[in-house]
Short mmCIF file of C-alpha atoms and ligand atoms in Angstrom, two decimals:
data_model
loop_
_atom_site.label_atom_id
_atom_site.label_comp_id
_atom_site.label_asym_id
_atom_site.label_seq_id
_atom_site.Cartn_x
_atom_site.Cartn_y
_atom_site.Cartn_z
CA UNK A 311 -148.69 66.59 117.36
CA UNK A 312 -144.95 66.96 117.02
CA UNK A 313 -143.73 63.40 117.35
CA UNK A 314 -140.19 62.97 116.19
CA UNK A 315 -141.40 61.11 113.10
CA UNK A 316 -143.32 64.07 111.75
CA UNK A 317 -140.42 66.47 112.26
CA UNK A 318 -138.88 67.81 109.07
CA UNK A 319 -136.06 69.46 110.92
CA UNK A 320 -134.31 69.05 114.25
CA UNK A 321 -131.62 71.16 115.78
CA UNK A 322 -129.40 69.97 118.67
CA UNK A 323 -127.11 72.14 120.75
CA UNK A 324 -126.93 74.68 117.95
CA UNK A 325 -124.69 77.56 118.98
CA UNK A 326 -123.32 80.66 117.28
CA UNK A 327 -120.69 82.92 118.75
CA UNK A 328 -119.62 86.19 117.15
CA UNK A 329 -116.44 87.16 119.00
CA UNK A 330 -117.57 87.71 122.57
CA UNK A 331 -121.31 87.61 121.77
CA UNK A 332 -123.20 84.35 121.97
CA UNK A 333 -125.99 85.00 119.48
CA UNK A 334 -127.43 81.49 119.84
CA UNK A 335 -126.74 79.35 122.87
CA UNK A 336 -127.16 75.55 122.62
CA UNK A 337 -130.57 75.56 120.99
CA UNK A 338 -132.62 72.36 120.79
CA UNK A 339 -135.54 72.87 118.46
CA UNK A 340 -137.69 71.15 115.87
CA UNK A 341 -140.12 71.88 113.07
CA UNK A 342 -143.12 69.68 112.24
CA UNK A 343 -144.09 69.05 108.63
CA UNK A 344 -146.58 71.54 107.27
CA UNK A 345 -146.78 73.71 110.36
CA UNK A 346 -146.56 77.48 110.57
CA UNK A 347 -144.06 78.09 113.32
CA UNK A 348 -143.61 81.61 114.64
CA UNK A 349 -140.50 82.86 116.42
CA UNK A 350 -140.87 85.75 118.84
CA UNK A 351 -138.18 87.57 120.80
CA UNK A 352 -136.75 90.99 121.48
CA UNK A 353 -134.36 92.71 119.09
CA UNK A 354 -131.09 90.83 119.24
CA UNK A 355 -132.59 87.68 120.82
CA UNK A 356 -131.07 85.48 118.10
CA UNK A 357 -134.06 84.81 115.81
CA UNK A 358 -132.34 85.71 112.56
CA UNK A 359 -129.13 83.97 113.64
CA UNK A 360 -130.94 80.66 114.24
CA UNK A 361 -132.65 80.85 110.87
CA UNK A 362 -129.55 81.92 108.97
CA UNK A 363 -127.76 78.79 110.12
CA UNK A 364 -130.60 76.63 108.80
CA UNK A 365 -130.40 78.44 105.47
CA UNK A 366 -126.63 78.04 105.32
CA UNK A 367 -125.94 81.76 105.44
CA UNK A 368 -123.78 81.50 108.55
CA UNK A 369 -121.74 78.64 109.95
CA UNK A 370 -122.62 77.30 113.43
CA UNK A 371 -119.96 77.35 116.14
CA UNK A 372 -121.34 74.10 117.62
CA UNK A 373 -124.25 71.71 117.32
CA UNK A 374 -126.09 69.94 114.55
CA UNK A 375 -128.96 70.37 112.11
CA UNK A 376 -130.90 67.30 111.02
CA UNK A 377 -133.12 67.55 107.94
CA UNK A 378 -135.20 64.54 106.99
CA UNK A 379 -132.88 62.24 108.88
CA UNK A 380 -129.64 63.67 107.44
CA UNK A 381 -127.40 65.38 110.00
CA UNK A 382 -125.12 68.35 109.25
CA UNK A 383 -122.69 70.29 111.44
CA UNK A 384 -122.94 73.13 108.94
CA UNK A 385 -124.66 73.88 105.66
CA UNK A 386 -123.78 76.14 102.78
CA UNK A 387 -126.61 77.94 100.97
CA UNK A 388 -126.60 75.47 98.08
CA UNK A 389 -126.84 72.48 100.42
CA UNK A 390 -129.62 74.13 102.39
CA UNK A 391 -131.58 74.72 99.18
CA UNK A 392 -130.94 71.20 97.95
CA UNK A 393 -132.43 70.00 101.23
CA UNK A 394 -135.46 72.21 100.78
CA UNK A 395 -134.68 75.12 103.10
CA UNK A 396 -135.17 78.59 101.64
CA UNK A 397 -135.03 81.83 103.60
CA UNK A 398 -136.41 85.22 102.68
CA UNK A 399 -134.23 87.76 104.45
CA UNK A 400 -135.11 91.01 106.20
CA UNK A 401 -133.17 92.52 103.29
CA UNK A 402 -134.34 91.09 99.99
CA UNK A 403 -131.94 89.37 97.69
CA UNK A 404 -132.99 90.61 94.25
CA UNK A 405 -131.14 92.26 91.38
CA UNK A 406 -132.90 95.63 90.93
CA UNK A 407 -131.97 96.14 87.27
CA UNK A 408 -133.35 92.80 86.09
CA UNK A 409 -136.94 91.81 85.34
CA UNK A 410 -138.87 89.61 87.74
CA UNK A 411 -138.58 86.42 85.69
CA UNK A 412 -134.79 86.75 85.37
CA UNK A 413 -134.54 87.14 89.12
CA UNK A 414 -136.56 83.99 89.61
CA UNK A 415 -134.32 82.06 87.22
CA UNK A 416 -131.02 83.67 88.17
CA UNK A 417 -128.31 81.02 87.76
CA UNK A 418 -130.86 78.43 86.56
CA UNK A 419 -131.89 80.02 83.26
CA UNK A 420 -133.99 77.87 80.95
CA UNK A 421 -132.15 77.45 77.67
CA UNK A 422 -133.10 76.39 74.17
CA UNK A 423 -130.78 73.73 72.75
CA UNK A 424 -128.53 74.37 75.76
CA UNK A 425 -127.32 77.74 74.52
CA UNK A 426 -129.90 80.44 73.99
CA UNK A 427 -131.78 81.69 77.00
CA UNK A 428 -135.45 80.85 76.51
CA UNK A 429 -137.09 84.05 77.66
CA UNK A 430 -140.62 83.01 76.77
CA UNK A 431 -140.34 79.77 78.73
CA UNK A 432 -139.06 81.57 81.79
CA UNK A 433 -141.87 84.14 81.64
CA UNK A 434 -144.40 81.35 81.26
CA UNK A 435 -143.02 79.39 84.21
CA UNK A 436 -142.85 82.55 86.33
CA UNK A 437 -146.47 83.32 85.55
CA UNK A 438 -147.35 79.77 86.59
CA UNK A 439 -145.60 80.23 89.92
CA UNK A 440 -147.56 83.40 90.62
CA UNK A 441 -150.71 81.60 89.55
CA UNK A 442 -149.99 78.86 92.11
CA UNK A 443 -149.65 81.61 94.72
CA UNK A 444 -153.01 83.01 93.61
CA UNK A 445 -151.69 86.45 92.59
CA UNK A 446 -151.40 88.27 89.30
CA UNK A 447 -147.96 89.63 88.59
CA UNK A 448 -146.47 90.73 85.27
CA UNK A 449 -143.14 88.93 85.44
CA UNK A 450 -141.56 91.16 82.78
CA UNK A 451 -141.51 94.14 85.14
CA UNK A 452 -138.13 95.38 86.38
CA UNK A 453 -137.52 94.84 90.11
CA UNK A 454 -136.56 98.50 90.64
CA UNK A 455 -140.04 99.52 89.43
CA UNK A 456 -142.09 97.32 91.75
CA UNK A 457 -143.09 97.86 95.39
CA UNK A 458 -141.62 95.99 98.35
CA UNK A 459 -144.78 93.90 98.52
CA UNK A 460 -144.15 92.63 95.01
CA UNK A 461 -140.47 92.05 95.77
CA UNK A 462 -141.62 89.75 98.50
CA UNK A 463 -143.92 87.88 96.14
CA UNK A 464 -140.94 87.44 93.83
CA UNK A 465 -138.92 86.01 96.71
CA UNK A 466 -141.72 83.54 97.44
CA UNK A 467 -141.90 82.58 93.76
CA UNK A 468 -138.14 81.99 93.85
CA UNK A 469 -138.62 79.73 96.85
CA UNK A 470 -141.30 77.74 95.02
CA UNK A 471 -138.90 77.45 92.09
CA UNK A 472 -136.37 75.93 94.47
CA UNK A 473 -139.03 73.44 95.64
CA UNK A 474 -138.79 74.73 99.19
CA UNK A 475 -139.98 72.32 101.87
CA UNK A 476 -139.21 74.76 104.65
CA UNK A 477 -139.72 78.44 103.92
CA UNK A 478 -138.29 80.87 106.46
CA UNK A 479 -139.63 84.42 106.46
CA UNK A 480 -137.85 87.04 108.54
CA UNK A 481 -140.32 89.81 109.46
CA UNK A 482 -142.10 89.58 106.11
CA UNK A 483 -144.89 91.98 107.00
CA UNK A 484 -142.73 94.82 108.34
CA UNK A 485 -142.77 96.75 105.04
CA UNK A 486 -146.28 95.78 103.93
CA UNK A 487 -149.61 97.61 103.99
CA UNK A 488 -152.54 95.95 105.75
CA UNK A 489 -154.05 94.86 102.48
CA UNK A 490 -150.76 93.37 101.33
CA UNK A 491 -150.46 91.53 104.64
CA UNK A 492 -153.84 89.94 103.88
CA UNK A 493 -152.58 88.73 100.51
CA UNK A 494 -149.38 87.38 102.04
CA UNK A 495 -151.35 85.46 104.67
CA UNK A 496 -153.50 83.86 101.97
CA UNK A 497 -150.38 82.79 100.12
CA UNK A 498 -148.86 81.39 103.30
CA UNK A 499 -152.10 79.45 103.85
CA UNK A 500 -151.82 77.96 100.36
CA UNK A 501 -148.19 76.98 100.90
CA UNK A 502 -149.15 75.26 104.13
CA UNK A 503 -151.88 73.30 102.34
CA UNK A 504 -149.19 72.03 100.01
CA UNK A 505 -147.31 70.66 103.00
CA UNK A 506 -144.66 73.39 103.10
CA UNK A 507 -143.41 74.24 106.59
CA UNK A 508 -143.28 77.96 107.31
CA UNK A 509 -141.03 79.62 109.85
CA UNK A 510 -142.32 83.05 110.59
CA UNK A 511 -140.38 85.71 112.53
CA UNK A 512 -142.50 88.64 113.64
CA UNK A 513 -142.78 91.36 116.25
CA UNK A 514 -146.52 91.67 115.70
CA UNK A 515 -148.44 89.66 118.25
CA UNK A 516 -151.75 89.75 116.39
CA UNK A 517 -150.11 88.13 113.36
CA UNK A 518 -148.53 85.40 115.42
CA UNK A 519 -151.94 84.47 116.79
CA UNK A 520 -153.73 84.76 113.48
CA UNK A 521 -151.27 82.71 111.51
CA UNK A 522 -149.23 80.22 113.45
CA UNK A 523 -149.73 76.72 114.80
CA UNK A 524 -146.87 76.93 117.26
CA UNK A 525 -144.67 79.69 118.63
CA UNK A 526 -141.10 79.58 119.90
CA UNK A 527 -139.97 82.32 122.24
CA UNK A 528 -136.32 83.35 122.36
CA UNK A 529 -134.46 85.52 124.81
CA UNK A 530 -130.73 86.39 124.96
CA UNK A 531 -129.73 83.71 122.48
CA UNK A 532 -131.73 80.97 124.21
CA UNK A 533 -134.87 79.13 123.25
CA UNK A 534 -137.15 79.68 126.22
CA UNK A 535 -140.09 77.54 125.13
CA UNK A 536 -142.14 76.27 122.20
CA UNK A 537 -145.92 76.17 122.61
CA UNK A 538 -149.07 75.36 120.70
CA UNK A 539 -150.64 78.72 119.90
CA UNK A 540 -153.86 77.74 121.72
CA UNK A 541 -151.91 77.17 124.93
CA UNK A 542 -150.47 80.65 125.34
CA UNK A 543 -151.70 84.22 125.31
CA UNK A 544 -150.14 87.50 124.27
CA UNK A 545 -149.31 88.57 127.78
CA UNK A 546 -147.40 85.40 128.48
CA UNK A 547 -145.46 85.59 125.22
CA UNK A 548 -144.39 89.13 126.05
CA UNK A 549 -143.37 88.33 129.59
CA UNK A 550 -141.38 85.29 128.40
CA UNK A 551 -139.69 87.46 125.74
CA UNK A 552 -138.77 90.26 128.09
CA UNK A 553 -138.12 88.10 131.12
CA UNK A 554 -140.59 89.99 133.31
CA UNK A 555 -144.08 91.43 133.20
CA UNK A 556 -144.39 94.47 131.00
CA UNK A 557 -147.11 97.06 130.99
CA UNK A 558 -147.78 98.38 127.50
CA UNK A 559 -148.99 101.72 128.77
CA UNK A 560 -148.26 104.96 127.02
CA UNK A 561 -146.58 107.72 129.01
CA UNK A 562 -149.09 109.86 130.86
CA UNK A 563 -149.60 113.04 128.90
CA UNK A 564 -148.35 115.89 131.06
CA UNK A 565 -149.93 119.30 130.74
CA UNK A 566 -147.90 120.42 127.75
CA UNK A 567 -147.06 124.06 127.27
CA UNK A 568 -147.66 124.49 123.60
CA UNK A 569 -145.58 127.24 121.97
CA UNK A 570 -147.52 130.45 121.26
CA UNK A 571 -146.59 130.49 117.58
CA UNK A 572 -146.41 127.49 115.27
CA UNK A 573 -142.89 126.33 114.41
CA UNK A 574 -144.00 124.85 111.12
CA UNK A 575 -146.96 125.85 108.99
CA UNK A 576 -148.06 124.26 105.78
CA UNK A 577 -150.55 126.05 103.52
CA UNK A 578 -152.43 124.49 100.63
CA UNK A 579 -149.63 122.09 99.87
CA UNK A 580 -150.36 120.19 96.66
CA UNK A 581 -148.32 117.53 94.86
CA UNK A 582 -149.27 114.60 92.64
CA UNK A 583 -150.23 112.67 95.77
CA UNK A 584 -151.70 115.26 98.16
CA UNK A 585 -154.21 118.06 97.69
CA UNK A 586 -154.54 121.34 99.49
CA UNK A 587 -152.98 120.27 102.77
CA UNK A 588 -152.80 122.94 105.49
CA UNK A 589 -151.80 122.58 109.13
CA UNK A 590 -149.77 124.14 111.92
CA UNK A 591 -147.28 122.36 114.15
CA UNK A 592 -146.45 123.84 117.55
CA UNK A 593 -143.54 123.31 119.91
CA UNK A 594 -144.43 121.04 122.82
CA UNK A 595 -146.86 118.84 120.95
CA UNK A 596 -146.97 115.53 119.15
CA UNK A 597 -149.05 115.83 116.03
CA UNK A 598 -150.22 112.58 114.48
CA UNK A 599 -150.77 111.93 110.81
CA UNK A 600 -153.21 109.06 110.43
CA UNK A 601 -154.84 107.42 107.47
CA UNK A 602 -154.69 104.22 105.52
CA UNK A 603 -151.48 103.38 103.72
CA UNK A 604 -151.39 105.46 100.56
CA UNK A 605 -153.57 108.19 102.11
CA UNK A 606 -150.73 110.66 101.76
CA UNK A 607 -149.07 110.71 105.17
CA UNK A 608 -145.53 109.97 104.05
CA UNK A 609 -146.19 112.06 100.95
CA UNK A 610 -146.69 115.17 103.09
CA UNK A 611 -143.31 114.57 104.67
CA UNK A 612 -141.75 113.89 101.29
CA UNK A 613 -143.11 117.16 99.94
CA UNK A 614 -141.82 119.15 102.91
CA UNK A 615 -138.41 117.55 102.52
CA UNK A 616 -138.20 118.17 98.82
CA UNK A 617 -138.43 114.53 97.75
CA UNK A 618 -141.65 115.10 95.76
CA UNK A 619 -142.31 118.05 93.46
CA UNK A 620 -144.56 120.70 95.01
CA UNK A 621 -147.17 121.97 92.53
CA UNK A 622 -148.50 124.73 94.73
CA UNK A 623 -148.67 125.81 98.35
CA UNK A 624 -146.30 127.24 100.95
CA UNK A 625 -144.22 126.09 103.87
CA UNK A 626 -143.41 128.43 106.77
CA UNK A 627 -140.63 127.66 109.19
CA UNK A 628 -140.74 129.57 112.48
CA UNK A 629 -142.93 132.18 110.78
CA UNK A 630 -140.74 132.64 107.72
CA UNK A 631 -141.69 131.41 104.30
CA UNK A 632 -139.23 128.82 103.12
CA UNK A 633 -138.56 126.88 99.96
CA UNK A 634 -138.86 123.15 100.16
CA UNK A 635 -136.23 121.69 102.41
CA UNK A 636 -133.52 119.29 101.43
CA UNK A 637 -132.37 116.76 103.99
CA UNK A 638 -129.17 118.79 104.19
CA UNK A 639 -130.94 122.09 104.80
CA UNK A 640 -133.22 120.43 107.30
CA UNK A 641 -130.28 119.19 109.34
CA UNK A 642 -128.81 122.69 109.63
CA UNK A 643 -132.24 124.07 110.56
CA UNK A 644 -132.53 121.49 113.36
CA UNK A 645 -135.21 119.46 111.69
CA UNK A 646 -134.98 115.69 111.83
CA UNK A 647 -136.59 112.96 109.77
CA UNK A 648 -136.62 109.38 110.88
CA UNK A 649 -137.64 107.77 107.63
CA UNK A 650 -140.04 104.90 107.15
CA UNK A 651 -137.55 102.89 105.17
CA UNK A 652 -134.75 103.10 107.69
CA UNK A 653 -132.76 100.23 106.27
CA UNK A 654 -132.33 101.82 102.89
CA UNK A 655 -132.14 105.44 104.03
CA UNK A 656 -130.45 105.26 107.33
CA UNK A 657 -127.84 102.67 108.21
CA UNK A 658 -124.31 102.47 106.85
CA UNK A 659 -123.58 98.82 107.45
CA UNK A 660 -119.88 99.09 106.66
CA UNK A 661 -119.29 101.88 109.19
CA UNK A 662 -118.79 101.46 112.93
CA UNK A 663 -121.87 101.77 115.12
CA UNK A 664 -120.38 104.87 116.76
CA UNK A 665 -120.00 106.75 113.47
CA UNK A 666 -123.48 105.75 112.40
CA UNK A 667 -124.79 107.43 115.51
CA UNK A 668 -122.76 110.63 115.23
CA UNK A 669 -122.78 111.24 111.48
CA UNK A 670 -125.06 114.24 111.63
CA UNK A 671 -123.37 116.15 114.40
CA UNK A 672 -119.76 116.01 113.44
CA UNK A 673 -119.45 119.84 113.56
CA UNK A 674 -120.69 119.94 117.07
CA UNK A 675 -118.37 117.38 118.53
CA UNK A 676 -115.38 118.24 116.41
CA UNK A 677 -113.20 121.20 117.20
CA UNK A 678 -110.76 122.45 114.57
CA UNK A 679 -111.70 119.52 112.36
CA UNK A 680 -110.67 116.87 114.82
CA UNK A 681 -113.37 114.81 116.45
CA UNK A 682 -113.29 114.77 120.20
CA UNK A 683 -113.56 111.03 120.75
CA UNK A 684 -114.56 111.36 124.38
CA UNK A 685 -117.55 113.55 123.57
CA UNK A 686 -118.52 111.41 120.65
CA UNK A 687 -118.48 108.31 122.78
CA UNK A 688 -120.29 109.82 125.77
CA UNK A 689 -123.22 110.90 123.61
CA UNK A 690 -123.40 107.52 121.96
CA UNK A 691 -123.25 105.63 125.26
CA UNK A 692 -126.24 107.56 126.48
CA UNK A 693 -128.37 106.47 123.52
CA UNK A 694 -127.20 102.88 123.76
CA UNK A 695 -128.60 102.85 127.29
CA UNK A 696 -131.72 104.85 126.53
CA UNK A 697 -132.77 102.80 123.52
CA UNK A 698 -131.47 99.52 124.96
CA UNK A 699 -129.32 98.91 121.91
CA UNK A 700 -127.97 95.38 122.06
CA UNK A 701 -124.48 95.27 120.59
CA UNK A 702 -120.87 94.31 121.07
CA UNK A 703 -118.60 97.37 120.92
CA UNK A 704 -119.28 100.85 119.52
CA UNK A 705 -116.35 100.25 117.18
CA UNK A 706 -118.03 97.17 115.61
CA UNK A 707 -119.58 97.70 112.21
CA UNK A 708 -123.32 98.31 112.05
CA UNK A 709 -123.59 95.08 110.07
CA UNK A 710 -123.04 93.20 113.33
CA UNK A 711 -126.34 94.49 114.71
CA UNK A 712 -129.67 92.69 114.57
CA UNK A 713 -132.33 94.25 112.32
CA UNK A 714 -134.17 96.03 115.12
CA UNK A 715 -131.00 97.35 116.67
CA UNK A 716 -129.96 98.81 113.32
CA UNK A 717 -133.20 100.75 113.38
CA UNK A 718 -132.46 102.07 116.83
CA UNK A 719 -129.11 103.38 115.54
CA UNK A 720 -130.93 105.52 112.98
CA UNK A 721 -133.13 106.88 115.72
CA UNK A 722 -130.08 107.68 117.82
CA UNK A 723 -128.41 109.43 114.91
CA UNK A 724 -131.26 111.89 114.50
CA UNK A 725 -131.86 112.40 118.20
CA UNK A 726 -128.17 113.11 118.78
CA UNK A 727 -128.47 116.09 116.44
CA UNK A 728 -130.94 117.59 118.96
CA UNK A 729 -133.59 118.66 116.47
CA UNK A 730 -136.34 121.13 117.42
CA UNK A 731 -138.73 119.63 114.90
CA UNK A 732 -138.78 115.90 114.43
CA UNK A 733 -140.70 113.71 112.01
CA UNK A 734 -141.11 110.08 113.03
CA UNK A 735 -142.36 107.90 110.20
CA UNK A 736 -143.49 104.53 111.64
CA UNK A 737 -140.99 104.78 114.51
CA UNK A 738 -141.78 101.44 116.14
CA UNK A 739 -141.91 99.21 113.08
CA UNK A 740 -139.56 96.25 113.49
CA UNK A 741 -138.90 97.29 117.10
CA UNK A 742 -139.66 94.80 119.87
CA UNK A 743 -142.33 95.45 122.50
CA UNK A 744 -139.91 96.38 125.27
CA UNK A 745 -138.05 98.96 123.21
CA UNK A 746 -141.34 100.37 121.90
CA UNK A 747 -142.10 101.65 125.38
CA UNK A 748 -138.65 103.31 125.46
CA UNK A 749 -139.39 105.07 122.19
CA UNK A 750 -142.72 106.32 123.50
CA UNK A 751 -140.98 107.71 126.53
CA UNK A 752 -138.38 109.37 124.41
CA UNK A 753 -141.03 111.05 122.29
CA UNK A 754 -142.80 112.23 125.41
CA UNK A 755 -139.54 113.66 126.71
CA UNK A 756 -139.09 115.61 123.47
CA UNK A 757 -142.59 116.99 123.87
CA UNK A 758 -141.96 118.14 127.42
CA UNK A 759 -138.74 119.81 126.27
CA UNK A 760 -140.87 121.93 123.96
CA UNK A 761 -139.84 120.18 120.75
CA UNK A 762 -142.33 119.77 117.93
CA UNK A 763 -142.99 116.20 116.89
CA UNK A 764 -144.88 114.72 113.97
CA UNK A 765 -145.72 111.04 114.24
CA UNK A 766 -146.88 108.87 111.39
CA UNK A 767 -148.01 105.43 112.39
CA UNK A 768 -150.29 102.70 111.12
CA UNK A 769 -150.78 101.39 114.62
CA UNK A 770 -153.92 103.06 115.82
CA UNK A 771 -153.45 102.55 119.59
CA UNK A 772 -150.03 104.14 119.28
CA UNK A 773 -151.37 107.22 117.48
CA UNK A 774 -154.22 107.66 119.96
CA UNK A 775 -151.97 106.96 122.92
CA UNK A 776 -149.17 109.32 121.96
CA UNK A 777 -150.51 112.24 119.95
CA UNK A 778 -152.03 115.48 121.23
CA UNK A 779 -153.82 116.10 117.94
CA UNK A 780 -154.31 113.79 115.00
CA UNK A 781 -154.84 114.87 111.41
CA UNK A 782 -156.59 112.22 109.37
CA UNK A 783 -156.01 111.86 105.65
CA UNK A 784 -157.91 110.06 102.93
CA UNK A 785 -156.67 109.72 99.37
CA UNK A 786 -154.43 112.75 99.65
CA UNK A 787 -157.06 114.98 101.26
CA UNK A 788 -157.23 116.23 104.83
CA UNK A 789 -160.44 114.81 106.30
CA UNK A 790 -160.31 116.38 109.73
CA UNK A 791 -158.57 116.76 113.05
CA UNK A 792 -159.27 114.90 116.28
CA UNK A 793 -157.90 115.26 119.81
CA UNK A 794 -155.74 112.32 120.88
CA UNK A 795 -157.01 112.15 124.42
CA UNK A 796 -160.71 111.98 123.56
CA UNK A 797 -160.84 110.50 120.07
CA UNK A 798 -161.67 106.84 119.54
CA UNK A 799 -160.32 104.35 117.06
CA UNK A 800 -163.72 104.56 115.37
CA UNK A 801 -163.44 108.33 114.87
CA UNK A 802 -160.07 107.97 113.19
CA UNK A 803 -161.20 105.02 111.06
CA UNK A 804 -164.32 106.90 109.95
CA UNK A 805 -162.28 109.86 108.74
CA UNK A 806 -159.63 107.58 107.27
CA UNK A 807 -162.34 105.90 105.18
CA UNK A 808 -163.30 109.23 103.67
CA UNK A 809 -166.44 109.73 105.81
CA UNK A 810 -167.40 112.65 108.03
CA UNK A 811 -167.79 112.37 111.80
CA UNK A 812 -171.38 112.65 113.02
CA UNK A 813 -171.20 115.22 115.75
N1 ATP B 1576 -122.37 89.34 111.93
C1 ATP B 1576 -122.45 89.56 113.23
N2 ATP B 1576 -121.37 89.95 113.94
C2 ATP B 1576 -121.44 90.16 115.26
N3 ATP B 1576 -122.55 90.03 116.00
C3 ATP B 1576 -123.67 89.64 115.37
C4 ATP B 1576 -123.68 89.39 113.96
N4 ATP B 1576 -124.94 89.02 113.61
C5 ATP B 1576 -125.67 89.06 114.74
N5 ATP B 1576 -124.92 89.43 115.80
C6 ATP B 1576 -125.37 89.56 117.19
O1 ATP B 1576 -126.09 88.41 117.55
C7 ATP B 1576 -127.21 88.72 118.37
C8 ATP B 1576 -128.48 88.14 117.76
O2 ATP B 1576 -128.78 88.81 116.55
P1 ATP B 1576 -130.00 88.43 115.61
O3 ATP B 1576 -129.81 89.17 114.36
O4 ATP B 1576 -130.11 86.95 115.52
O5 ATP B 1576 -131.24 89.02 116.44
P2 ATP B 1576 -132.81 88.99 116.09
O6 ATP B 1576 -133.48 88.20 117.16
O7 ATP B 1576 -133.01 88.59 114.69
O8 ATP B 1576 -133.21 90.54 116.32
P3 ATP B 1576 -134.17 91.57 115.47
O9 ATP B 1576 -135.54 91.38 116.01
O10 ATP B 1576 -133.65 92.91 115.89
O11 ATP B 1576 -134.00 91.30 114.02
C9 ATP B 1576 -127.22 90.24 118.47
O12 ATP B 1576 -126.65 90.60 119.69
C10 ATP B 1576 -126.37 90.70 117.32
O13 ATP B 1576 -125.74 91.92 117.61
MG1 MG B 1577 -133.60 89.68 112.96
#
């Protein structure tokens, strides 16, 4: 299928070094016209680095990129776009204060008589782009007011505006709900029909199999292999990614000693999004919150942490009634929250990795206002090992980390504070399969230390595999509780769809 003639892009010996790190090591690779080409690999394998060089965002150290017969030793973003390569980054590239249509036309505004900006024409053209994608979007909306899913649609519309021939998407589904993923896949299908080549980076195996024609597997900066999707299975992809066979088993649940009294109790909690929610959380257990996206799982956490206004209801902490918590108060009360949107709420890109990891516990490691660097470093080293954080030096800025490794830093930051109660909101999203297992083990360790853990996850096997009890929500209401060890996916789905269990 991929004869040289049908290739839209070829890469030879492409290499990128960042100081001592070789992020991409002499890659030879090609893309066929109109294919959907997935890239799989662990966090830090070099997926984003490869793609960023194609899009002109970073300059190669060695090697060449050939697009439609033209060979480049490096590209700048404008050249990449002119040659039809557009990349949608893990972080979007939109101006929050501006409406959708202005974002689409940023720097290429349509003008009337060459002077006045023709707003109506830009709105009309934007609407046309969304129409081509098969979605309805009001292009006058301000970016800050739309969801991440819509931001992504805007990025795709921008790419269509640029006449993209090769569209690169870096983990596009990570922030999307299942329904939104469905819409995205339809759009990708339509782009493919129009002959656009799609490069698709993802950690979700099911998506790779559902969507792609070919898959490239990367490990440690090297391209290991490229295969037709029909010629490989999930197990082989994972073992090629990790470099050895990997069992995806959950830690065996030990006999947990649950604390006699609950450490956190919620009674009749009601906000705009949730109604009459009551539950108890004990030390030594992992309590799951399941439900479809929008069912109110994150909203419970937001209410407890004071992000959403509580209309009625009470929160008890270790038996004592408490006002809503602020993040600040929570930290001093040894409560941790690993947020869903870790990129926006967790990482300080311009600070060293070390400080990112120790931000919350400066009082503990400092004595008389001076930080004890040895202690700070020892704690950090431990988490680097435990979470398999792939990085250069602890003194490097967090911006030097791959997306998944940035997420691990946020995890480390909260764990280093040694919380007694810990909320994990989608803890394994964007995390590669190998490191997922490490996170499961870490959660299990917290449980056996008697800590209280709440886990929110959209991945059903993960919820069933990890949680002792699971509370299932539907449209802001508590539908019921099931036991992790005995419940089935069906039980949880039934409750999550607003139905009762027949028992
Ligand atoms: N600006 C930078 N400075 C220094 N090192 C960098 C920089 N960007 C990337 N790296 C390093 O290059 C390697 C590859 O990173 P890359 O972002 O390509 O990984 P990835 O495969 O996209 O991972 P993820 O799945 O976590 O997004 C990593 O070790 C990373 O730390
Ligand atoms: Mg990446």
